[in-house]
Short mmCIF file of C-alpha atoms in Angstrom, two decimals:
data_model
loop_
_atom_site.label_atom_id
_atom_site.label_comp_id
_atom_site.label_asym_id
_atom_site.label_seq_id
_atom_site.Cartn_x
_atom_site.Cartn_y
_atom_site.Cartn_z
CA MET A 226 -124.37 50.51 97.75
CA ASN A 227 -125.96 50.85 94.37
CA THR A 228 -123.83 51.46 91.12
CA LYS A 229 -124.79 55.17 90.95
CA ASN A 230 -123.68 55.94 94.38
CA TRP A 231 -120.62 53.83 94.21
CA VAL A 232 -119.49 55.76 90.97
CA LYS A 233 -120.04 59.03 93.00
CA PHE A 234 -118.24 57.79 95.91
CA PHE A 235 -115.28 56.68 93.78
CA LEU A 236 -115.12 60.06 91.74
CA ARG A 237 -115.33 62.26 94.63
CA THR A 238 -112.45 60.48 96.28
CA LEU A 239 -110.57 60.51 93.13
CA PHE A 240 -111.09 64.32 92.91
CA ILE A 241 -110.11 64.93 96.46
CA GLY A 242 -106.85 62.91 95.98
CA GLY A 243 -106.01 64.97 92.88
CA ILE A 244 -106.60 68.40 94.40
CA VAL A 245 -104.85 67.49 97.68
CA THR A 246 -101.93 66.25 95.80
CA ILE A 247 -101.72 69.45 93.61
CA VAL A 248 -101.80 71.64 96.70
CA THR A 249 -99.23 69.48 98.65
CA GLY A 250 -96.97 69.26 95.67
CA PHE A 251 -96.81 73.00 95.11
CA ILE A 252 -96.16 73.62 98.94
CA VAL A 253 -93.61 70.82 99.31
CA GLN A 254 -91.60 71.85 96.27
CA TRP A 255 -92.32 75.60 96.28
CA GLU A 256 -88.69 76.48 95.85
CA LYS A 257 -88.62 74.40 92.66
CA TYR A 258 -91.90 75.79 91.27
CA GLU A 259 -91.74 79.44 92.65
CA VAL A 260 -90.11 80.81 89.53
CA PHE A 261 -93.08 79.70 87.43
CA PHE A 262 -95.48 81.69 89.54
CA THR A 263 -93.02 84.66 89.75
CA ASN A 264 -92.94 84.67 85.86
CA PHE A 265 -96.68 83.85 85.45
CA ASP A 266 -95.79 80.90 83.45
CA MET A 267 -99.29 79.53 83.24
CA ILE A 268 -98.61 76.82 80.74
CA GLU A 269 -95.75 75.37 83.03
CA ILE A 270 -98.00 75.73 86.16
CA LEU A 271 -100.91 73.98 84.49
CA SER A 272 -98.68 71.04 83.08
CA ILE A 273 -97.21 70.53 86.63
CA ALA A 274 -100.79 70.63 88.22
CA VAL A 275 -101.99 68.06 85.59
CA TRP A 276 -99.03 65.81 86.45
CA LEU A 277 -99.67 66.22 90.13
CA MET A 278 -103.36 65.56 89.78
CA GLY A 279 -102.61 62.26 87.77
CA VAL A 280 -100.27 61.24 90.67
CA GLY A 281 -103.12 62.13 93.12
CA PHE A 282 -105.55 59.99 91.19
CA ILE A 283 -103.13 57.07 91.62
CA PHE A 284 -102.92 57.80 95.36
CA ALA A 285 -106.71 58.06 95.63
CA VAL A 286 -107.26 54.61 93.88
CA LEU A 287 -104.56 53.06 96.27
CA SER A 288 -106.58 54.65 99.14
CA GLN A 289 -109.76 53.15 97.79
CA MET A 290 -108.32 49.65 97.38
CA GLY A 291 -107.01 49.84 100.93
CA PHE A 292 -110.34 50.86 102.21
CA PHE A 293 -112.35 48.06 100.62
CA ALA A 294 -109.66 45.58 101.64
CA TYR A 295 -110.12 46.72 105.25
CA LEU A 296 -113.88 46.31 105.14
CA THR A 297 -113.21 42.66 104.10
CA LEU A 298 -110.58 42.16 106.64
CA HIS A 299 -112.84 43.69 109.36
CA ARG A 300 -115.43 41.12 108.73
CA ILE A 301 -112.89 38.23 108.68
CA GLY A 302 -111.40 39.62 111.91
CA LEU A 303 -114.86 39.72 113.62
CA GLY A 304 -115.59 36.15 112.42
CA ILE A 305 -112.12 34.67 113.57
CA PHE A 306 -111.48 36.73 116.81
CA ARG A 307 -115.04 37.69 117.80
CA SER A 308 -114.96 39.77 121.02
CA TYR A 309 -111.10 39.82 120.95
CA TRP A 310 -110.91 41.68 117.51
CA ASN A 311 -110.62 45.12 119.18
CA SER A 312 -107.69 43.95 121.33
CA VAL A 313 -106.02 42.36 118.23
CA GLN A 314 -106.41 45.64 116.42
CA TRP A 315 -104.86 47.51 119.30
CA VAL A 316 -101.83 45.15 119.16
CA LEU A 317 -101.51 45.66 115.40
CA ILE A 318 -101.77 49.50 115.84
CA ALA A 319 -98.98 49.40 118.34
CA PHE A 320 -96.86 47.02 116.19
CA VAL A 321 -97.20 49.04 113.04
CA LEU A 322 -96.33 52.40 114.82
CA PHE A 323 -93.28 50.75 116.49
CA ASP A 324 -92.08 49.37 113.12
CA LEU A 325 -92.66 52.82 111.46
CA VAL A 326 -90.15 54.18 114.04
CA TYR A 327 -87.69 51.33 114.55
CA PHE A 328 -87.24 50.08 110.89
CA ARG A 329 -87.15 53.46 109.41
CA TYR A 330 -84.63 54.56 111.96
CA ARG A 331 -82.46 51.48 111.41
CA ALA A 332 -82.59 51.73 107.64
CA PHE A 333 -82.19 55.51 107.10
CA ALA A 334 -80.67 57.21 110.22
CA GLU A 335 -77.03 58.38 109.94
CA ASP A 336 -74.64 58.13 112.76
CA GLN A 337 -75.68 60.39 115.69
CA ASP A 338 -79.13 61.22 114.05
CA PRO A 339 -81.71 61.81 116.73
CA LEU A 340 -84.66 59.52 117.09
CA TRP A 341 -87.30 62.05 117.78
CA PRO A 342 -87.99 63.01 113.99
CA TYR A 343 -89.06 59.45 113.36
CA VAL A 344 -91.06 59.11 116.62
CA LEU A 345 -92.80 62.41 115.63
CA VAL A 346 -94.04 61.06 112.30
CA ALA A 347 -95.69 57.99 114.12
CA VAL A 348 -97.11 60.47 116.88
CA LEU A 349 -98.75 62.71 114.24
CA ILE A 350 -100.24 59.84 112.38
CA PHE A 351 -101.52 58.32 115.46
CA SER A 352 -102.85 61.79 116.68
CA ALA A 353 -104.56 62.51 113.46
CA GLY A 354 -106.04 59.05 113.44
CA LEU A 355 -107.53 59.61 116.93
CA VAL A 356 -109.30 62.73 115.64
CA VAL A 357 -110.77 60.94 112.72
CA ALA A 358 -111.87 57.92 114.84
CA TYR A 359 -113.36 60.29 117.44
CA LEU A 360 -115.45 61.89 114.65
CA LYS A 361 -116.49 58.52 113.37
CA SER A 362 -117.51 57.42 116.80
CA LEU A 363 -119.69 60.65 117.06
CA GLN A 364 -121.12 59.95 113.69
CA SER A 365 -122.27 56.44 114.62
CA ASP A 366 -121.40 54.93 118.07
CA ARG A 367 -118.28 54.13 120.33
CA ARG A 368 -117.96 50.72 118.91
CA THR A 369 -116.54 52.13 115.56
CA PHE A 370 -113.73 53.99 117.45
CA ILE A 371 -111.16 51.25 117.38
CA PRO A 372 -111.88 49.99 113.68
CA ALA A 373 -111.71 53.60 112.55
CA LEU A 374 -108.36 54.16 114.33
CA PHE A 375 -107.04 50.86 113.06
CA PHE A 376 -107.94 51.88 109.46
CA MET A 377 -106.64 55.37 109.74
CA VAL A 378 -103.14 54.21 111.25
CA VAL A 379 -102.47 50.70 110.03
CA VAL A 380 -103.99 50.74 106.58
CA THR A 381 -102.63 54.19 105.93
CA VAL A 382 -99.15 53.25 106.87
CA VAL A 383 -99.32 49.98 104.70
CA GLU A 384 -100.45 52.14 101.77
CA TRP A 385 -97.47 54.54 102.39
CA VAL A 386 -94.92 51.72 102.34
CA PRO A 387 -93.76 52.20 98.78
CA VAL A 388 -92.70 55.67 99.50
CA LEU A 389 -91.36 54.78 103.05
CA ARG A 390 -88.99 52.33 101.40
CA VAL A 391 -87.53 55.15 99.24
CA ASN A 392 -87.49 57.67 102.17
CA ASP A 393 -87.50 60.64 99.76
CA THR A 394 -88.84 63.48 102.00
CA ASP A 395 -90.79 65.30 99.26
CA TRP A 396 -92.57 62.05 98.18
CA LEU A 397 -93.25 61.22 101.90
CA TYR A 398 -95.25 64.44 102.25
CA LEU A 399 -96.68 64.28 98.72
CA MET A 400 -98.22 60.81 99.54
CA ILE A 401 -99.22 60.89 103.05
CA PHE A 402 -101.67 63.85 102.79
CA PRO A 403 -103.73 62.72 99.86
CA LEU A 404 -103.82 59.13 101.42
CA PHE A 405 -104.88 60.21 104.90
CA ILE A 406 -107.51 62.69 103.59
CA CYS A 407 -108.86 60.15 101.18
CA ASN A 408 -109.01 57.52 103.82
CA ALA A 409 -110.72 59.83 106.28
CA TYR A 410 -113.28 61.06 103.59
CA GLN A 411 -114.20 57.34 102.83
CA LEU A 412 -114.53 56.45 106.27
CA LEU A 413 -116.71 59.42 107.30
CA THR A 414 -118.92 59.58 104.16
CA LEU A 415 -119.54 55.84 103.39
CA PRO A 416 -122.59 55.73 105.69
CA LYS A 417 -124.26 58.63 103.72
CA PHE A 418 -123.81 56.90 100.52
CA LEU A 419 -125.16 53.58 101.91
CA GLN A 420 -128.13 55.43 103.30
CA LYS A 421 -128.80 57.17 99.91
CA SER A 422 -128.67 53.77 98.23
CA LYS A 423 -131.05 52.30 100.74
CA GLU A 424 -133.59 55.23 100.27
CA GLU A 425 -133.29 54.92 96.42
CA ARG A 426 -134.13 51.17 96.58
CA ILE A 427 -137.08 51.77 98.76
CA ARG A 428 -138.25 54.56 96.18
CA VAL A 429 -137.85 52.03 93.40
CA GLN A 430 -139.65 49.26 95.24
CA ARG A 431 -142.56 51.60 96.14
CA LYS A 432 -142.82 52.60 92.46
CA LYS A 433 -143.08 48.92 91.50
CA GLU A 434 -145.78 48.27 94.06
CA VAL A 435 -147.79 51.27 92.83
CA LYS A 436 -147.57 50.00 89.25
CA ALA A 437 -148.52 46.50 90.25
#
């Protein structure tokens, strides 16, 4: 990817993270912010929106770091495990989902608390990951399904860990939606930016050949 398209890729992901966090923040904490909308206090609303956007930018940057880290990890995994890499990814997906349920329940559940809310979180993340992975496989080929699912489940949960350790419900929602959407956006749009970069390199090369 050339520099111009990388900057576009970065800025669009950043913008998506900021917007999604603003929307999520107002929805999650509507009871807290409702009074500002009722009183048409635009200064307060805008200040909250700016703060939420800044938080969203941080989530987006974290998402991008995770994405490029996974691209490196994927190449290393292919080099080490070769044809077994897909199986390894399935094991890691299962392990992370189990940990997401088991360790959160052990750490934060009160006496007599049901297990199903913790299971539900893992099921929803896995289900959403399946949808994105399916779209990715339609976009390219079936071989991308498991890597895409691994990224959407394992990497998203790893990126989510700082808030998972605190277990604040508002922050759990506030972080997971921007992370997941930014991850999905990067996964599904990277080929387009790579193709644009390739076409631009070809055009530049042709111009050089004409001048020569």
